[in-house]
XYZ file of C-alpha atoms in Angstrom:
205
model
C 37.485 -16.707 5.966
C 34.590 -14.162 5.909
C 32.361 -14.221 2.891
C 32.910 -11.492 0.371
C 29.882 -9.163 0.252
C 28.658 -8.074 -3.176
C 27.006 -4.770 -3.831
C 23.657 -6.589 -3.937
C 24.380 -8.180 -0.522
C 25.065 -4.768 0.911
C 21.975 -3.254 -0.656
C 19.759 -6.131 0.534
C 21.016 -5.817 4.125
C 20.573 -2.020 4.137
C 17.045 -2.434 2.810
C 16.178 -5.021 5.569
C 17.737 -2.855 8.259
C 15.795 0.181 7.067
C 12.580 -1.809 7.020
C 13.004 -2.963 10.581
C 14.103 0.452 11.740
C 11.133 2.156 10.132
C 8.673 -0.025 12.025
C 10.507 0.277 15.336
C 11.168 4.026 15.153
C 7.430 4.534 14.326
C 6.268 2.387 17.258
C 8.865 3.206 19.889
C 10.286 6.600 18.911
C 13.903 7.507 18.489
C 14.874 6.979 22.160
C 13.122 3.665 22.267
C 15.367 2.061 19.662
C 18.969 0.910 19.983
C 21.482 -0.420 17.470
C 21.655 -3.679 19.531
C 17.875 -4.170 19.227
C 18.037 -3.605 15.464
C 20.841 -6.161 15.206
C 18.855 -8.704 17.326
C 15.778 -8.208 15.067
C 17.975 -8.982 12.010
C 19.713 -11.906 13.683
C 23.238 -10.453 13.336
C 25.966 -9.292 15.739
C 25.591 -5.916 17.461
C 28.506 -4.580 15.379
C 27.073 -5.543 12.009
C 24.801 -2.478 11.476
C 27.788 -0.208 11.957
C 29.297 -1.656 8.828
C 26.475 -0.124 6.837
C 25.513 2.992 8.822
C 27.480 5.367 10.993
C 25.023 5.309 13.890
C 21.366 5.236 14.790
C 20.898 8.901 13.622
C 22.280 7.949 10.221
C 19.758 5.025 9.920
C 16.905 7.323 10.955
C 17.942 10.000 8.417
C 18.091 7.317 5.696
C 14.668 5.872 6.442
C 13.075 9.329 6.685
C 14.671 10.331 3.348
C 13.252 7.211 1.763
C 9.817 7.952 3.204
C 9.797 11.569 2.042
C 10.988 10.504 -1.408
C 8.141 7.973 -1.782
C 5.661 10.544 -0.405
C 6.894 13.159 -2.936
C 6.559 10.674 -5.821
C 3.006 9.900 -4.737
C 2.078 13.562 -4.728
C 3.832 14.305 -7.976
C 1.670 11.654 -9.611
C -1.309 13.907 -8.899
C 0.323 16.592 -10.990
C -0.472 14.651 -14.172
C -4.157 15.432 -13.667
C -5.846 18.397 -15.363
C -5.714 21.547 -13.249
C -9.374 21.295 -12.289
C -8.792 17.774 -10.914
C -5.446 18.433 -9.286
C -6.802 19.323 -5.828
C -8.910 16.172 -5.546
C -6.120 14.019 -6.882
C -3.632 15.538 -4.393
C -6.045 14.858 -1.530
C -6.453 11.248 -2.638
C -2.701 10.683 -3.198
C -1.836 12.143 0.198
C -4.353 10.158 2.175
C -3.723 6.989 0.220
C 0.013 7.165 1.008
C -0.627 7.782 4.737
C -3.165 5.008 4.926
C -0.915 2.433 3.181
C 2.336 3.551 4.795
C 1.517 4.440 8.461
C 4.998 3.655 9.799
C 6.709 5.743 7.156
C 4.244 8.601 7.749
C 5.030 8.634 11.534
C 8.754 8.571 10.750
C 8.350 11.617 8.530
C 6.345 13.767 10.896
C 6.275 12.413 14.454
C 9.977 12.290 15.330
C 11.541 15.449 16.625
C 15.006 15.133 15.087
C 16.847 17.785 12.994
C 16.453 17.940 9.250
C 19.521 19.906 8.149
C 22.685 19.883 6.073
C 24.132 17.090 8.159
C 22.004 14.658 6.118
C 21.687 16.289 2.645
C 19.612 13.468 1.145
C 17.042 13.825 3.885
C 17.006 17.602 3.485
C 16.514 17.349 -0.312
C 13.695 14.718 -0.006
C 11.932 16.745 2.649
C 12.101 19.954 0.649
C 10.835 18.148 -2.438
C 7.750 16.955 -0.563
C 7.242 20.160 1.389
C 7.118 22.340 -1.752
C 4.857 20.126 -3.795
C 1.510 21.130 -2.288
C 2.189 24.847 -2.383
C 3.562 24.538 -5.921
C 0.360 22.764 -6.908
C -1.611 25.563 -5.368
C 0.408 28.070 -7.371
C -0.409 26.200 -10.535
C -4.071 26.187 -9.652
C -3.978 29.946 -9.001
C -2.228 30.542 -12.403
C -4.951 28.520 -14.036
C -7.621 30.737 -12.363
C -8.979 27.838 -10.246
C -8.458 29.551 -6.869
C -8.787 33.103 -5.913
C -6.741 33.141 -2.674
C -3.059 33.341 -1.731
C -1.677 30.011 -3.048
C 0.934 29.739 -0.305
C -1.702 30.018 2.353
C -4.018 27.731 0.422
C -1.314 25.078 0.062
C -0.280 25.129 3.738
C -3.835 25.157 4.902
C -4.558 22.121 2.703
C -1.507 20.334 4.097
C -2.548 21.162 7.694
C -6.079 19.782 7.073
C -4.808 16.614 5.452
C -2.274 16.003 8.198
C -4.954 16.491 10.774
C -7.188 13.859 9.139
C -4.256 11.455 9.166
C -3.386 12.119 12.792
C -6.985 11.716 13.906
C -7.130 8.329 12.219
C -3.798 7.131 13.493
C -4.668 8.138 17.080
C -7.976 6.296 16.891
C -10.026 9.466 17.315
C -12.108 8.846 14.192
C -13.798 6.043 16.111
C -15.669 8.858 17.748
C -16.289 10.725 14.525
C -16.989 10.296 10.809
C -15.607 7.462 8.751
C -12.110 8.087 7.383
C -13.198 7.696 3.804
C -16.229 9.971 4.315
C -14.071 12.634 5.891
C -11.525 12.349 3.049
C -14.315 12.688 0.449
C -15.613 15.787 2.276
C -12.190 17.355 2.161
C -11.882 16.558 -1.557
C -15.239 18.209 -2.041
C -13.919 21.317 -0.253
C -10.929 21.305 -2.562
C -13.264 21.319 -5.562
C -14.824 24.437 -4.198
C -11.548 26.149 -5.132
C -12.848 26.150 -8.673
C -15.884 28.215 -7.733
C -14.307 31.636 -8.314
C -13.478 30.803 -11.884
C -16.892 29.328 -12.580
C -18.546 32.477 -11.217
C -16.364 34.687 -13.465
C -17.206 32.426 -16.449
C -20.867 32.731 -15.693
C -20.684 36.544 -15.496
C -18.854 36.629 -18.786
C -21.625 34.535 -20.365
């Protein structure tokens, strides 16, 4: 007689499956992973994963949603800083997440699979992360800390941070500056965003 699965049993298996899938999708890409391979890695029958997920696309959507959710939480933590520190804290939070979670980061940005209404949890988590940096830039603009279009500033910041992460993950920083030095330099550039307000304050004085 098969063992009755508790809600905790189900949650634990889903978590293990997502952990294995995250690593394999990041290393091998979507086409390089099969449900049979995932089952073998978990030591279960090929049919077992289908009891918890519809198919491979469902697993990928779930692990990407989890990654974007964790990413958004990391960035939102930077929002607790004073406006003048928010740019530096955002830079640090972004790069710290990417450094400590390389597989999750690749899952989020490297795989060319749709993010749409077919997986609402993924869409919601992605939108939450995608709007954070531009929202933070809007808050900085409202506080008079930057004197540029906040949407462009936010997206330019994101592009620069993503570029730093990709250079490191591809090994290209072996031919360039240290990752921490480059990160610190970017944070210094972010602090320059406060320059317009300081100049106005000096003129008023």
